[in-house]
C-alpha positions as a Markdown table, in Angstrom:
| # | Residue | x | y | z |
|---|---|---|---|---|
| 1 | Unk | 0.0 | 0.0 | 0.0 |
| 2 | Unk | 1.3 | 3.5 | -0.9 |
| 3 | Unk | 1.0 | 5.8 | 2.0 |
| 4 | Unk | 1.0 | 8.8 | -0.2 |
| 5 | Unk | -2.4 | 7.7 | -1.6 |
| 6 | Unk | -4.0 | 7.7 | 1.9 |
| 7 | Unk | -5.7 | 11.0 | 2.7 |
| 8 | Unk | -4.5 | 12.8 | 5.9 |
| 9 | Unk | -7.2 | 13.7 | 8.4 |
| 10 | Unk | -7.5 | 15.2 | 11.8 |
| 11 | Unk | -8.2 | 12.5 | 14.5 |
| 12 | Unk | -9.0 | 13.1 | 18.2 |
| 13 | Unk | -6.1 | 12.0 | 20.4 |
| 14 | Unk | -8.5 | 10.4 | 22.9 |
| 15 | Unk | -9.6 | 7.9 | 20.2 |
| 16 | Unk | -6.1 | 6.7 | 19.5 |
| 17 | Unk | -4.9 | 3.7 | 21.5 |
| 18 | Unk | -1.3 | 2.3 | 21.9 |
| 19 | Unk | -1.4 | -1.4 | 21.1 |
| 20 | Unk | 2.1 | -2.7 | 21.5 |
| 21 | Unk | 5.0 | -0.2 | 21.6 |
| 22 | Unk | 7.2 | 0.9 | 18.7 |
| 23 | Unk | 9.7 | 2.2 | 21.2 |
| 24 | Unk | 11.2 | 0.7 | 24.3 |
| 25 | Unk | 12.0 | 4.0 | 25.9 |
| 26 | Unk | 12.1 | 7.7 | 25.0 |
| 27 | Unk | 14.7 | 10.3 | 25.7 |
| 28 | Unk | 12.9 | 12.8 | 27.9 |
| 29 | Unk | 15.0 | 15.8 | 26.6 |
| 30 | Unk | 14.4 | 14.9 | 22.9 |
| 31 | Unk | 10.7 | 14.3 | 23.5 |
| 32 | Unk | 10.5 | 17.8 | 25.2 |
| 33 | Unk | 12.3 | 19.3 | 22.2 |
| 34 | Unk | 9.9 | 17.6 | 19.8 |
| 35 | Unk | 6.9 | 18.9 | 21.9 |
| 36 | Unk | 8.3 | 22.4 | 21.7 |
| 37 | Unk | 8.8 | 22.1 | 17.9 |
| 38 | Unk | 5.2 | 20.9 | 17.4 |
| 39 | Unk | 3.9 | 23.7 | 19.6 |
| 40 | Unk | 5.7 | 26.2 | 17.4 |
| 41 | Unk | 5.2 | 24.7 | 14.0 |
| 42 | Unk | 2.5 | 22.0 | 14.3 |
| 43 | Unk | 2.8 | 18.3 | 13.4 |
| 44 | Unk | 4.6 | 18.4 | 10.0 |
| 45 | Unk | 4.4 | 14.6 | 9.4 |
| 46 | Unk | 1.1 | 12.8 | 10.1 |
| 47 | Unk | 1.2 | 9.8 | 12.3 |
| 48 | Unk | 0.0 | 6.4 | 11.0 |
| 49 | Unk | -3.0 | 4.7 | 12.6 |
| 50 | Unk | -5.4 | 1.8 | 11.8 |
| 51 | Unk | -9.1 | 1.6 | 12.3 |
| 52 | Unk | -10.0 | -0.7 | 15.2 |
| 53 | Unk | -12.9 | -3.1 | 15.5 |
| 54 | Unk | -14.9 | -0.6 | 17.5 |
| 55 | Unk | -16.2 | 2.7 | 16.1 |
| 56 | Unk | -14.0 | 5.7 | 16.6 |
| 57 | Unk | -11.1 | 3.6 | 17.9 |
| 58 | Unk | -7.8 | 3.7 | 16.2 |
| 59 | Unk | -4.6 | 1.8 | 16.9 |
| 60 | Unk | -1.3 | 3.6 | 16.6 |
| 61 | Unk | 0.9 | 2.0 | 14.0 |
| 62 | Unk | 3.8 | 4.6 | 13.7 |
| 63 | Unk | 4.6 | 8.0 | 15.1 |
| 64 | Unk | 4.6 | 7.3 | 18.8 |
| 65 | Unk | 6.9 | 10.2 | 19.6 |
| 66 | Unk | 4.7 | 12.7 | 17.8 |
| 67 | Unk | 1.7 | 11.2 | 19.5 |
| 68 | Unk | 3.2 | 11.6 | 23.0 |
| 69 | Unk | 4.5 | 15.1 | 22.2 |
| 70 | Unk | 1.0 | 16.1 | 21.1 |
| 71 | Unk | -0.4 | 14.8 | 24.3 |
| 72 | Unk | 2.3 | 16.7 | 26.2 |
| 73 | Unk | 1.1 | 19.9 | 24.5 |
| 74 | Unk | -2.6 | 19.0 | 25.5 |
| 75 | Unk | -3.6 | 19.0 | 21.8 |
| 76 | Unk | -7.1 | 17.7 | 21.0 |
| 77 | Unk | -6.4 | 16.4 | 17.5 |
| 78 | Unk | -3.4 | 15.2 | 15.4 |
| 79 | Unk | -3.0 | 14.8 | 11.7 |
| 80 | Unk | -3.0 | 11.1 | 10.8 |
| 81 | Unk | -3.2 | 8.7 | 7.9 |
| 82 | Unk | -5.7 | 6.0 | 8.6 |
| 83 | Unk | -5.2 | 2.4 | 7.5 |
| 84 | Unk | -8.3 | 0.2 | 6.9 |
| 85 | Unk | -9.2 | -2.3 | 9.6 |
| 86 | Unk | -9.0 | -5.2 | 7.3 |
| 87 | Unk | -5.4 | -4.5 | 6.1 |
| 88 | Unk | -3.3 | -7.8 | 6.7 |
| 89 | Unk | -1.0 | -7.6 | 9.7 |
| 90 | Unk | 2.0 | -8.3 | 7.6 |
| 91 | Unk | 1.4 | -5.2 | 5.5 |
| 92 | Unk | 0.8 | -3.2 | 8.7 |
| 93 | Unk | 4.1 | -4.3 | 10.1 |
| 94 | Unk | 5.9 | -3.5 | 6.9 |
| 95 | Unk | 4.4 | 0.0 | 6.8 |
| 96 | Unk | 5.3 | 0.5 | 10.5 |
| 97 | Unk | 8.9 | -0.4 | 9.9 |
| 98 | Unk | 9.2 | 1.7 | 6.7 |
| 99 | Unk | 7.6 | 4.7 | 8.3 |
| 100 | Unk | 9.8 | 4.4 | 11.5 |
| 101 | Unk | 13.0 | 4.0 | 9.5 |
| 102 | Unk | 12.3 | 7.3 | 7.8 |
| 103 | Unk | 12.0 | 9.0 | 11.2 |
| 104 | Unk | 14.6 | 10.1 | 13.7 |
| 105 | Unk | 16.5 | 8.0 | 16.3 |
| 106 | Unk | 15.1 | 4.4 | 16.4 |
| 107 | Unk | 17.8 | 2.5 | 18.2 |
| 108 | Unk | 19.6 | -0.3 | 16.3 |
| 109 | Unk | 17.9 | -2.8 | 18.8 |
| 110 | Unk | 14.4 | -1.4 | 17.9 |
| 111 | Unk | 15.2 | -1.5 | 14.2 |
| 112 | Unk | 16.4 | -5.1 | 14.6 |
| 113 | Unk | 13.3 | -6.1 | 16.6 |
| 114 | Unk | 10.9 | -4.7 | 14.0 |
| 115 | Unk | 12.8 | -6.3 | 11.2 |
| 116 | Unk | 12.7 | -9.7 | 12.9 |
| 117 | Unk | 8.9 | -9.3 | 13.5 |
| 118 | Unk | 8.4 | -8.4 | 9.9 |
| 119 | Unk | 10.5 | -11.2 | 8.6 |
| 120 | Unk | 8.8 | -14.0 | 10.5 |
| 121 | Unk | 9.1 | -17.2 | 8.5 |
| 122 | Unk | 7.9 | -15.6 | 5.2 |
| 123 | Unk | 10.4 | -13.0 | 3.9 |
| 124 | Unk | 13.9 | -13.4 | 2.5 |
| 125 | Unk | 16.6 | -10.8 | 3.0 |
| 126 | Unk | 16.0 | -9.5 | -0.6 |
| 127 | Unk | 12.3 | -9.1 | 0.1 |
| 128 | Unk | 13.0 | -7.2 | 3.3 |
| 129 | Unk | 15.4 | -5.0 | 1.4 |
| 130 | Unk | 12.7 | -4.2 | -1.1 |
| 131 | Unk | 10.1 | -3.5 | 1.6 |
| 132 | Unk | 12.4 | -1.2 | 3.6 |
| 133 | Unk | 14.4 | 0.4 | 0.9 |
| 134 | Unk | 17.6 | -0.6 | 2.7 |
| 135 | Unk | 20.4 | -2.7 | 1.3 |
| 136 | Unk | 20.5 | -6.5 | 1.9 |
| 137 | Unk | 23.7 | -6.0 | 3.8 |
| 138 | Unk | 22.1 | -3.5 | 6.1 |
| 139 | Unk | 19.1 | -5.8 | 6.7 |
| 140 | Unk | 21.4 | -8.8 | 7.4 |
| 141 | Unk | 23.5 | -6.8 | 9.8 |
| 142 | Unk | 20.5 | -5.4 | 11.7 |
| 143 | Unk | 19.0 | -8.9 | 12.1 |
| 144 | Unk | 22.3 | -10.2 | 13.4 |
| 145 | Unk | 22.6 | -7.2 | 15.8 |
| 146 | Unk | 19.2 | -8.1 | 17.2 |
| 147 | Unk | 20.6 | -11.4 | 18.4 |
| 148 | Unk | 23.2 | -9.9 | 20.7 |
| 149 | Unk | 22.8 | -11.0 | 24.3 |
| 150 | Unk | 21.1 | -8.5 | 26.6 |
| 151 | Unk | 24.3 | -7.8 | 28.7 |
| 152 | Unk | 26.2 | -6.9 | 25.5 |
| 153 | Unk | 23.4 | -4.7 | 24.3 |
| 154 | Unk | 23.4 | -2.9 | 27.7 |
| 155 | Unk | 27.1 | -2.4 | 27.7 |
| 156 | Unk | 27.1 | -1.0 | 24.2 |
| 157 | Unk | 24.1 | 1.3 | 25.0 |
| 158 | Unk | 25.5 | 2.5 | 28.4 |
| 159 | Unk | 28.9 | 3.3 | 26.9 |
| 160 | Unk | 27.5 | 4.8 | 23.7 |
| 161 | Unk | 29.5 | 2.7 | 21.3 |
| 162 | Unk | 29.7 | 3.9 | 17.7 |
| 163 | Unk | 27.2 | 2.2 | 15.4 |
| 164 | Unk | 30.1 | 1.2 | 13.1 |
| 165 | Unk | 31.2 | -1.4 | 15.8 |
| 166 | Unk | 27.9 | -3.2 | 16.0 |
| 167 | Unk | 28.2 | -5.2 | 12.8 |
| 168 | Unk | 31.6 | -6.5 | 14.1 |
| 169 | Unk | 30.0 | -7.7 | 17.3 |
| 170 | Unk | 27.2 | -9.4 | 15.2 |
| 171 | Unk | 29.8 | -11.6 | 13.5 |
| 172 | Unk | 30.3 | -13.6 | 16.6 |
| 173 | Unk | 27.7 | -16.5 | 16.9 |
| 174 | Unk | 25.0 | -16.0 | 19.6 |
| 175 | Unk | 26.2 | -19.0 | 21.7 |
| 176 | Unk | 29.5 | -17.3 | 22.2 |
| 177 | Unk | 28.3 | -13.8 | 23.3 |
| 178 | Unk | 28.8 | -14.5 | 27.0 |
| 179 | Unk | 32.4 | -15.4 | 26.3 |
| 180 | Unk | 32.8 | -12.4 | 24.0 |
| 181 | Unk | 31.5 | -10.1 | 26.8 |
| 182 | Unk | 34.0 | -11.5 | 29.2 |
| 183 | Unk | 36.9 | -10.8 | 26.8 |
| 184 | Unk | 35.6 | -7.3 | 26.2 |
| 185 | Unk | 35.4 | -6.5 | 29.9 |
| 186 | Unk | 38.9 | -7.8 | 30.5 |
| 187 | Unk | 40.2 | -5.7 | 27.7 |
| 188 | Unk | 38.5 | -2.6 | 29.1 |
| 189 | Unk | 40.0 | -3.3 | 32.5 |
| 190 | Unk | 43.5 | -3.7 | 31.1 |
| 191 | Unk | 43.7 | -1.7 | 27.9 |
| 192 | Unk | 40.6 | 0.2 | 26.8 |
| 193 | Unk | 40.2 | 2.9 | 29.4 |
| 194 | Unk | 41.0 | 6.5 | 30.2 |
| 195 | Unk | 41.7 | 8.3 | 33.5 |
| 196 | Unk | 39.2 | 10.9 | 34.5 |
| 197 | Unk | 41.5 | 12.2 | 37.2 |
| 198 | Unk | 40.6 | 9.7 | 39.9 |
| 199 | Unk | 39.8 | 6.4 | 38.3 |
| 200 | Unk | 40.0 | 4.4 | 35.0 |
| 201 | Unk | 36.9 | 4.8 | 32.9 |
| 202 | Unk | 36.2 | 2.0 | 30.4 |
| 203 | Unk | 36.1 | 3.1 | 26.8 |
| 204 | Unk | 34.6 | 1.7 | 23.6 |
| 205 | Unk | 37.3 | 0.0 | 21.4 |
| 206 | Unk | 38.5 | 1.2 | 18.1 |
| 207 | Unk | 37.4 | -0.7 | 15.1 |
| 208 | Unk | 40.7 | -2.5 | 14.7 |
| 209 | Unk | 40.8 | -3.4 | 18.4 |
| 210 | Unk | 37.3 | -5.0 | 18.3 |
| 211 | Unk | 38.2 | -6.8 | 15.1 |
| 212 | Unk | 41.2 | -8.3 | 16.8 |
| 213 | Unk | 39.1 | -9.5 | 19.7 |
| 214 | Unk | 36.5 | -11.1 | 17.5 |
| 215 | Unk | 39.2 | -13.0 | 15.6 |
| 216 | Unk | 39.6 | -15.0 | 18.8 |
| 217 | Unk | 36.2 | -16.5 | 17.9 |
| 218 | Unk | 37.3 | -17.5 | 14.3 |
| 219 | Unk | 39.5 | -20.1 | 12.7 |
| 220 | Unk | 41.3 | -19.8 | 9.4 |
| 221 | Unk | 39.8 | -22.6 | 7.3 |
| 222 | Unk | 42.8 | -23.0 | 5.1 |
| 223 | Unk | 44.9 | -23.9 | 8.2 |
| 224 | Unk | 42.6 | -26.8 | 9.3 |
| 225 | Unk | 44.6 | -30.0 | 9.8 |
| 226 | Unk | 41.7 | -32.0 | 8.2 |
| 227 | Unk | 40.3 | -32.0 | 4.7 |
| 228 | Unk | 37.5 | -29.4 | 4.4 |
| 229 | Unk | 35.6 | -31.9 | 2.2 |
| 230 | Unk | 35.6 | -34.5 | 5.0 |
| 231 | Unk | 32.0 | -35.1 | 6.1 |
| 232 | Unk | 32.8 | -38.2 | 8.1 |
| 233 | Unk | 35.2 | -36.8 | 10.7 |
| 234 | Unk | 32.4 | -35.3 | 12.7 |
| 235 | Unk | 29.2 | -36.7 | 11.0 |
| 236 | Unk | 26.8 | -34.4 | 12.9 |
| 237 | Unk | 28.6 | -31.3 | 11.6 |
| 238 | Unk | 29.3 | -32.5 | 8.0 |
| 239 | Unk | 32.0 | -31.0 | 5.9 |
| 240 | Unk | 33.5 | -27.5 | 6.5 |
| 241 | Unk | 33.1 | -26.7 | 2.8 |
| 242 | Unk | 29.3 | -26.9 | 2.9 |
| 243 | Unk | 28.9 | -25.5 | 6.4 |
| 244 | Unk | 26.8 | -22.3 | 6.8 |
| 245 | Unk | 28.9 | -21.3 | 9.8 |
| 246 | Unk | 31.7 | -19.8 | 7.8 |
| 247 | Unk | 32.4 | -16.4 | 6.5 |
| 248 | Unk | 32.0 | -17.2 | 2.8 |
| 249 | Unk | 28.5 | -18.6 | 3.5 |
| 250 | Unk | 27.5 | -15.3 | 5.1 |
| 251 | Unk | 28.9 | -12.8 | 2.5 |
| 252 | Unk | 26.5 | -10.0 | 3.6 |
| 253 | Unk | 28.1 | -10.0 | 7.1 |
| 254 | Unk | 31.6 | -10.6 | 5.7 |
| 255 | Unk | 31.8 | -8.8 | 2.3 |
| 256 | Unk | 35.6 | -8.7 | 2.6 |
| 257 | Unk | 36.0 | -12.4 | 2.1 |
| 258 | Unk | 37.2 | -12.7 | -1.5 |
| 259 | Unk | 39.0 | -16.1 | -1.7 |
| 260 | Unk | 39.6 | -19.4 | 0.2 |
| 261 | Unk | 42.6 | -18.1 | 2.0 |
| 262 | Unk | 40.5 | -15.4 | 3.8 |
| 263 | Unk | 37.6 | -17.7 | 4.6 |
| 264 | Unk | 37.2 | -18.5 | 8.3 |
| 265 | Unk | 35.2 | -20.8 | 10.5 |
| 266 | Unk | 32.8 | -19.1 | 12.9 |
| 267 | Unk | 32.0 | -22.1 | 15.1 |
| 268 | Unk | 35.1 | -22.6 | 17.3 |
| 269 | Unk | 33.3 | -25.2 | 19.4 |
| 270 | Unk | 32.7 | -27.4 | 16.3 |
| 271 | Unk | 36.4 | -26.8 | 15.2 |
| 272 | Unk | 37.5 | -28.1 | 18.6 |
| 273 | Unk | 35.3 | -31.1 | 18.4 |
| 274 | Unk | 36.8 | -31.9 | 15.0 |
| 275 | Unk | 40.2 | -31.6 | 16.4 |
| 276 | Unk | 39.4 | -34.1 | 19.1 |
| 277 | Unk | 38.0 | -36.5 | 16.5 |
| 278 | Unk | 41.1 | -36.1 | 14.5 |
| 279 | Unk | 43.4 | -36.8 | 17.5 |
| 280 | Unk | 41.5 | -40.1 | 18.1 |
| 281 | Unk | 41.7 | -41.0 | 14.4 |
| 282 | Unk | 45.4 | -40.3 | 14.0 |
| 283 | Unk | 46.5 | -41.9 | 17.3 |
| 284 | Unk | 44.8 | -45.1 | 16.2 |
| 285 | Unk | 46.2 | -44.9 | 12.7 |
| 286 | Unk | 49.8 | -44.2 | 13.7 |
| 287 | Unk | 50.0 | -46.9 | 16.4 |
| 288 | Unk | 51.4 | -45.3 | 19.5 |
| 289 | Unk | 52.7 | -41.9 | 18.2 |
| 290 | Unk | 54.3 | -39.3 | 20.3 |
| 291 | Unk | 51.9 | -36.7 | 21.6 |
| 292 | Unk | 53.1 | -33.1 | 21.5 |
| 293 | Unk | 51.8 | -29.7 | 22.6 |
| 294 | Unk | 52.6 | -26.0 | 22.0 |
| 295 | Unk | 52.6 | -23.4 | 24.8 |
| 296 | Unk | 48.9 | -23.8 | 25.4 |
| 297 | Unk | 47.3 | -26.3 | 27.7 |
| 298 | Unk | 45.7 | -29.5 | 26.5 |
| 299 | Unk | 41.9 | -28.9 | 26.3 |
| 300 | Unk | 39.8 | -31.0 | 28.6 |
| 301 | Unk | 38.0 | -32.7 | 25.7 |
| 302 | Unk | 41.4 | -33.8 | 24.2 |
| 303 | Unk | 42.7 | -34.8 | 27.7 |
| 304 | Unk | 39.7 | -37.0 | 28.1 |
| 305 | Unk | 40.4 | -38.6 | 24.8 |
| 306 | Unk | 44.1 | -39.4 | 25.3 |
| 307 | Unk | 43.8 | -40.4 | 28.9 |
| 308 | Unk | 47.1 | -40.8 | 30.8 |
| 309 | Unk | 49.4 | -40.8 | 27.8 |
| 310 | Unk | 52.4 | -38.4 | 28.4 |
| 311 | Unk | 52.5 | -35.2 | 26.3 |
| 312 | Unk | 55.8 | -33.6 | 25.3 |
| 313 | Unk | 56.1 | -29.9 | 26.0 |
| 314 | Unk | 57.6 | -27.5 | 23.4 |
| 315 | Unk | 61.1 | -27.7 | 24.9 |
| 316 | Unk | 61.1 | -31.5 | 24.9 |
| 317 | Unk | 61.0 | -32.1 | 21.1 |
| 318 | Unk | 62.2 | -30.8 | 17.8 |
| 319 | Unk | 60.1 | -30.9 | 14.7 |
| 320 | Unk | 61.8 | -32.8 | 11.9 |
| 321 | Unk | 61.3 | -34.9 | 8.7 |
| 322 | Unk | 60.6 | -38.6 | 8.5 |
| 323 | Unk | 64.2 | -39.2 | 7.2 |
| 324 | Unk | 65.9 | -37.5 | 10.2 |
| 325 | Unk | 67.6 | -39.8 | 12.7 |
| 326 | Unk | 65.4 | -40.6 | 15.7 |
| 327 | Unk | 62.3 | -39.2 | 14.0 |
| 328 | Unk | 59.0 | -40.3 | 15.5 |
| 329 | Unk | 55.4 | -39.9 | 14.2 |
| 330 | Unk | 53.6 | -37.4 | 16.4 |
| 331 | Unk | 50.2 | -35.8 | 16.9 |
| 332 | Unk | 49.5 | -32.3 | 18.1 |
| 333 | Unk | 47.1 | -32.2 | 21.0 |
| 334 | Unk | 46.8 | -28.5 | 21.8 |
| 335 | Unk | 45.9 | -25.3 | 20.0 |
| 336 | Unk | 44.2 | -24.7 | 16.7 |
| 337 | Unk | 46.3 | -27.5 | 15.1 |
| 338 | Unk | 45.0 | -30.2 | 17.4 |
| 339 | Unk | 45.0 | -33.5 | 15.5 |
| 340 | Unk | 47.7 | -32.5 | 13.0 |
| 341 | Unk | 50.3 | -35.2 | 12.3 |
| 342 | Unk | 54.0 | -34.4 | 12.1 |
| 343 | Unk | 57.5 | -35.9 | 12.8 |
| 344 | Unk | 59.5 | -35.0 | 15.8 |
| 345 | Unk | 62.7 | -36.0 | 17.5 |
| 346 | Unk | 62.2 | -36.2 | 21.3 |
| 347 | Unk | 64.9 | -34.5 | 23.4 |
| 348 | Unk | 66.0 | -36.7 | 26.3 |
| 349 | Unk | 66.0 | -34.8 | 29.6 |
| 350 | Unk | 69.6 | -34.3 | 30.9 |
| 351 | Unk | 70.3 | -35.7 | 34.3 |
| 352 | Unk | 71.7 | -33.3 | 36.9 |
| 353 | Unk | 74.8 | -33.9 | 39.1 |
| 354 | Unk | 74.7 | -33.8 | 42.9 |
| 355 | Unk | 75.9 | -30.2 | 42.8 |
| 356 | Unk | 72.7 | -29.3 | 41.0 |
| 357 | Unk | 74.5 | -28.4 | 37.7 |
| 358 | Unk | 74.1 | -30.2 | 34.5 |
| 359 | Unk | 77.2 | -31.9 | 33.1 |
| 360 | Unk | 77.4 | -29.5 | 30.3 |
| 361 | Unk | 77.6 | -26.6 | 32.8 |
| 362 | Unk | 80.7 | -28.1 | 34.4 |
| 363 | Unk | 82.7 | -28.4 | 31.2 |
């Protein structure tokens, strides 16, 4: 329905009812400024209402701030466009969203919520783009922003983070938002702060700082120690190549991904499970290999899989080739390369003399 074809008329404020809220809260100062502007110049843009089931009853569809400002000014009537009572709810929601997006200061959370309500199970991103007049990238980012956990939303709102940072936050899967919040709070405690003269005040990160933090929740697919086509390694997850939880499969959120080398896995929990499965597979295949780790601890899932088998620390082996003297087959059991096979030469621990010095120290 084209709003321009609906005649504007004066409607008594007392007949307009709020059914559901377009806004979660209003800035008192801005509402007072709007009320003053309306008192001086009148309501320049009509509100949008819909006829109710009862006579002379209308439901507010869009324009809540103008409606409240008119009430604040004790106005009797307000200019409005009236939608017919039998207009399908889906069309009403679409008109509400479009009208509100053209007005001032909907928060990103409110935009995301209205988009999600409009989308339901019926609309594709392209259809939402056509309905709202926004790009598909904007629509995809707003829908993802709406899935941020409530504590993250509160932190971002309370600290007034720039809108440019929100799409970066939205790139982290919802199930990891709690962990993401913990990392952000730690960074603000140690690095992202300014002194106000007495105490450290947490600050929003720069774009590059936040991108670096979110990379903690990604894995470079080209570095995976398993074949990306392997659907049998972890049957419930399938192959990495066909997985929707990767950057290349979400190009509207990750437009910078141009090739296989820049594609990343967004499900670190699945990545870790595949690493555990690969450890078990390679330990069985190699028949009693050496287990080695980097500077990181062995994850509990991996430790449970390998049991009491000793693991060599970084200073207890040298990576080598199969042809080198003393080479042994080995399997990584820590870090992002968990499950990877390699050849190593174990370093025997030197015995110490009674004086506490190694023989080499006495020469």
